[in-house]
Coordinates of C-alpha atoms in Angstrom, one line a residue:
M1457 CA -58.1 -210.1 -57.5
T1458 CA -54.7 -208.8 -58.0
A1459 CA -53.7 -205.8 -56.6
K1460 CA -51.3 -202.6 -57.9
V1461 CA -49.0 -201.4 -55.6
A1462 CA -46.7 -198.6 -56.7
V1463 CA -42.9 -198.6 -53.9
I1464 CA -42.0 -194.8 -54.4
Y1465 CA -39.6 -193.6 -53.1
Y1466 CA -35.6 -191.7 -52.5
S1467 CA -32.5 -193.0 -51.5
A1468 CA -29.2 -190.8 -51.7
T1469 CA -26.5 -193.4 -50.5
G1470 CA -29.3 -196.8 -50.8
S1471 CA -30.5 -197.6 -47.4
V1472 CA -34.5 -196.7 -47.8
H1473 CA -33.3 -198.5 -51.7
T1474 CA -32.3 -201.6 -50.0
L1475 CA -36.1 -201.1 -47.4
A1476 CA -37.9 -200.3 -50.8
Q1477 CA -36.5 -203.6 -52.3
A1478 CA -38.0 -205.0 -49.3
V1479 CA -41.2 -203.7 -49.5
A1480 CA -41.6 -204.2 -53.4
E1481 CA -41.2 -208.2 -51.8
G1482 CA -43.2 -208.0 -49.4
A1483 CA -46.1 -206.6 -51.2
A1484 CA -45.5 -209.2 -54.8
S1485 CA -45.4 -212.1 -52.5
A1486 CA -49.2 -211.7 -50.8
G1487 CA -49.5 -211.4 -54.9
A1488 CA -50.0 -208.2 -56.3
E1489 CA -48.2 -206.7 -59.1
V1490 CA -45.6 -204.2 -58.0
R1491 CA -43.6 -201.7 -59.7
L1492 CA -40.9 -200.0 -57.7
R1493 CA -39.9 -196.9 -58.7
R1494 CA -37.5 -194.5 -57.2
V1495 CA -37.5 -190.5 -57.9
A1496 CA -35.7 -188.2 -59.6
E1497 CA -32.1 -187.2 -58.1
S1498 CA -32.2 -182.9 -58.0
A1499 CA -29.0 -182.4 -56.0
P1500 CA -26.0 -181.2 -58.0
D1501 CA -23.2 -183.4 -59.0
S1502 CA -21.2 -181.6 -56.4
A1503 CA -22.9 -182.5 -54.0
I1504 CA -23.7 -185.9 -54.8
D1505 CA -19.9 -185.5 -55.3
Q1506 CA -18.8 -185.4 -52.4
D1507 CA -19.6 -188.0 -51.2
P1508 CA -18.5 -191.8 -52.4
R1509 CA -21.5 -193.5 -50.9
W1510 CA -24.3 -191.3 -53.0
R1511 CA -22.2 -191.4 -56.1
Q1512 CA -21.6 -194.8 -56.5
H1513 CA -25.3 -194.9 -55.0
A1514 CA -26.6 -192.9 -58.0
D1515 CA -24.3 -194.2 -60.3
A1516 CA -25.0 -198.5 -59.4
T1517 CA -29.5 -197.4 -59.3
T1518 CA -29.6 -196.3 -62.9
S1519 CA -31.4 -198.8 -64.6
I1520 CA -34.1 -198.6 -61.9
A1521 CA -37.2 -196.3 -63.5
Q1522 CA -37.6 -193.4 -62.4
A1523 CA -41.9 -192.4 -60.9
S1524 CA -43.7 -190.2 -62.8
V1525 CA -47.5 -189.8 -61.8
E1526 CA -48.6 -192.6 -64.3
D1527 CA -47.3 -194.5 -61.8
L1528 CA -49.8 -192.5 -59.1
A1529 CA -52.7 -193.3 -61.2
W1530 CA -51.4 -196.6 -62.4
A1531 CA -51.5 -197.9 -58.4
D1532 CA -54.1 -199.6 -56.2
A1533 CA -52.2 -198.3 -53.2
F1534 CA -48.8 -197.2 -52.4
A1535 CA -45.4 -197.6 -50.2
F1536 CA -43.3 -194.3 -50.4
G1537 CA -40.0 -194.2 -49.1
T1538 CA -37.4 -191.5 -47.5
P1539 CA -34.7 -190.5 -45.5
T1540 CA -35.4 -188.8 -42.8
R1541 CA -34.0 -185.1 -43.2
F1542 CA -34.6 -182.6 -40.1
G1543 CA -38.0 -184.8 -39.6
A1544 CA -38.6 -184.6 -42.5
P1545 CA -39.4 -186.3 -46.7
A1546 CA -36.7 -186.1 -48.8
A1547 CA -36.4 -182.5 -51.0
Q1548 CA -36.9 -184.9 -53.7
L1549 CA -40.0 -187.0 -52.2
K1550 CA -41.9 -184.0 -52.1
Q1551 CA -41.4 -182.2 -55.3
F1552 CA -42.5 -185.7 -56.9
I1553 CA -45.5 -185.4 -53.8
D1554 CA -46.7 -181.9 -55.6
Q1555 CA -46.6 -183.1 -59.5
A1556 CA -49.7 -184.8 -58.7
G1557 CA -51.8 -181.8 -57.2
G1558 CA -53.2 -182.8 -60.9
L1559 CA -54.6 -186.1 -59.6
W1560 CA -55.3 -184.9 -56.1
R1561 CA -57.3 -183.0 -58.1
E1562 CA -59.6 -185.8 -59.7
G1563 CA -59.9 -186.9 -56.5
V1564 CA -57.6 -190.1 -58.5
L1565 CA -55.8 -190.6 -55.4
A1566 CA -58.6 -190.6 -53.0
D1567 CA -59.2 -193.8 -51.3
K1568 CA -56.5 -196.3 -52.3
P1569 CA -54.2 -197.4 -49.4
V1570 CA -50.6 -196.3 -48.7
T1571 CA -48.0 -197.2 -46.5
A1572 CA -44.5 -194.9 -45.3
F1573 CA -41.1 -196.3 -45.0
T1574 CA -37.6 -194.5 -43.7
S1575 CA -34.0 -194.2 -42.6
A1576 CA -32.2 -191.7 -40.1
F1577 CA -28.4 -192.1 -38.3
N1578 CA -29.6 -191.6 -35.4
R1579 CA -32.3 -193.9 -33.3
H1580 CA -33.7 -189.7 -32.1
G1581 CA -33.1 -188.6 -35.6
G1582 CA -36.7 -188.6 -36.8
S1583 CA -37.9 -191.8 -37.5
E1584 CA -41.8 -191.6 -36.7
A1585 CA -41.9 -187.4 -37.7
T1586 CA -41.0 -188.0 -41.3
I1587 CA -43.7 -190.7 -41.7
L1588 CA -46.0 -188.5 -39.6
S1589 CA -44.9 -185.5 -42.1
L1590 CA -45.4 -187.8 -45.1
S1591 CA -49.5 -188.7 -43.2
N1592 CA -50.5 -185.6 -43.5
V1593 CA -49.4 -185.7 -47.8
F1594 CA -51.9 -188.4 -47.0
Y1595 CA -55.2 -187.4 -45.3
H1596 CA -55.1 -184.4 -47.9
W1597 CA -55.5 -187.1 -51.0
G1598 CA -58.3 -188.7 -49.0
A1599 CA -55.8 -191.7 -48.9
L1600 CA -56.5 -194.5 -46.2
I1601 CA -53.0 -194.7 -44.2
V1602 CA -51.8 -198.2 -43.8
P1603 CA -49.7 -198.9 -41.1
P1604 CA -47.7 -201.7 -40.0
G1605 CA -48.7 -201.4 -35.9
F1606 CA -47.9 -203.6 -33.6
T1607 CA -49.9 -206.2 -35.9
D1608 CA -47.0 -208.4 -36.1
P1609 CA -43.7 -210.3 -34.5
A1610 CA -41.6 -208.8 -37.6
V1611 CA -42.6 -205.0 -35.9
Y1612 CA -41.1 -206.1 -32.9
G1613 CA -37.7 -207.3 -34.4
A1614 CA -37.4 -204.3 -35.7
G1615 CA -37.8 -201.8 -33.3
G1616 CA -40.6 -201.9 -32.8
N1617 CA -41.8 -198.8 -35.0
P1618 CA -45.5 -198.7 -35.7
Y1619 CA -45.9 -196.1 -38.3
G1620 CA -44.0 -197.7 -40.4
T1621 CA -40.5 -200.0 -40.9
S1622 CA -37.4 -197.4 -40.4
L1623 CA -33.9 -198.2 -40.4
V1624 CA -30.8 -196.5 -38.4
T1625 CA -27.3 -196.3 -40.0
G1626 CA -25.4 -194.9 -37.6
P1627 CA -22.1 -193.9 -38.6
T1628 CA -20.8 -196.7 -40.7
G1629 CA -24.0 -196.2 -43.1
T1630 CA -24.7 -200.0 -42.8
G1631 CA -27.7 -201.4 -44.9
P1632 CA -30.5 -202.8 -43.1
D1633 CA -30.5 -206.0 -40.7
A1634 CA -32.8 -209.4 -41.2
A1635 CA -35.2 -207.7 -38.7
V1636 CA -35.3 -205.1 -40.6
L1637 CA -35.9 -206.2 -43.9
E1638 CA -38.7 -208.8 -42.7
A1639 CA -40.2 -206.3 -41.0
A1640 CA -40.5 -204.1 -43.9
R1641 CA -41.6 -207.3 -46.2
Y1642 CA -43.9 -207.4 -43.5
Q1643 CA -45.5 -204.1 -44.4
G1644 CA -45.5 -204.7 -48.1
R1645 CA -48.0 -207.6 -47.0
R1646 CA -49.7 -205.6 -44.9
L1647 CA -50.0 -202.6 -47.4
A1648 CA -51.1 -206.4 -50.3
R1649 CA -53.1 -207.9 -48.4
I1650 CA -55.5 -205.0 -47.3
T1651 CA -55.3 -203.8 -50.7
I1652 CA -56.3 -207.4 -52.0
R1653 CA -59.8 -207.0 -49.7
L1654 CA -60.5 -203.6 -50.1
L1655 CA -61.0 -204.1 -53.9
G1656 CA -62.6 -208.2 -53.0
N1657 CA -65.5 -205.5 -51.5
G1658 CA -65.8 -203.6 -53.7
H1659 CA -65.3 -200.6 -51.3
A1660 CA -61.4 -199.2 -52.9
T1661 CA -62.5 -200.5 -56.9
R1662 CA -61.1 -199.5 -59.3
E1663 CA -64.7 -198.9 -61.6
S1664 CA -65.2 -196.4 -57.8
V1665 CA -61.6 -194.8 -58.0
A1666 CA -62.1 -194.1 -62.6
A1667 CA -65.3 -192.8 -61.9
M1668 CA -64.4 -190.0 -59.1
T1669 CA -62.4 -188.8 -62.2
S1670 CA -65.1 -186.2 -62.8
R1671 CA -65.6 -184.8 -59.8
T1672 CA -64.2 -181.2 -58.8
V1673 CA -62.4 -179.9 -55.2

């Protein structure tokens, strides 16, 4: 059975964008149908223009479809990506998530596998805290959190973050190296494989999710 995976992310200067592409590649390689979606930019042009990398990335990714709540309804599983902002997700991603209240009330987001990944300037810049902060949302949804854990050598090769793939950019703003990209691909594969298994066993079928839409909270 083919799983539908939505990879939804926010990226200012491109690091999380690159991770999102790798996660999407991994999910697709496991047989999933994938939607790669960026959330809308809410920062004003005056802020974006202060950082040439931010402006360059914003202009370079206009062809990527923006995420909508319909993507959440469509998907059997989600992968969310965000840079760290003081140990929390970026406001742009949080603003998108806040639009999903209707789907949450209808139970559409429950029982769906979900995973998260992030990027930070410093090694101790809040990567784990950011992913854990996103997990608070997933708990409320009743989603099934799928961390990479220490389940593959790729996790160790990228620095050993069991919560989710995390990139440290440093002052040069360098993108992910081969090890981090492989960890991101593995995370996407793991999400897709677990989702396919659940769908095949009938625990998270689209029919059961649809049946819950009449439920009230």
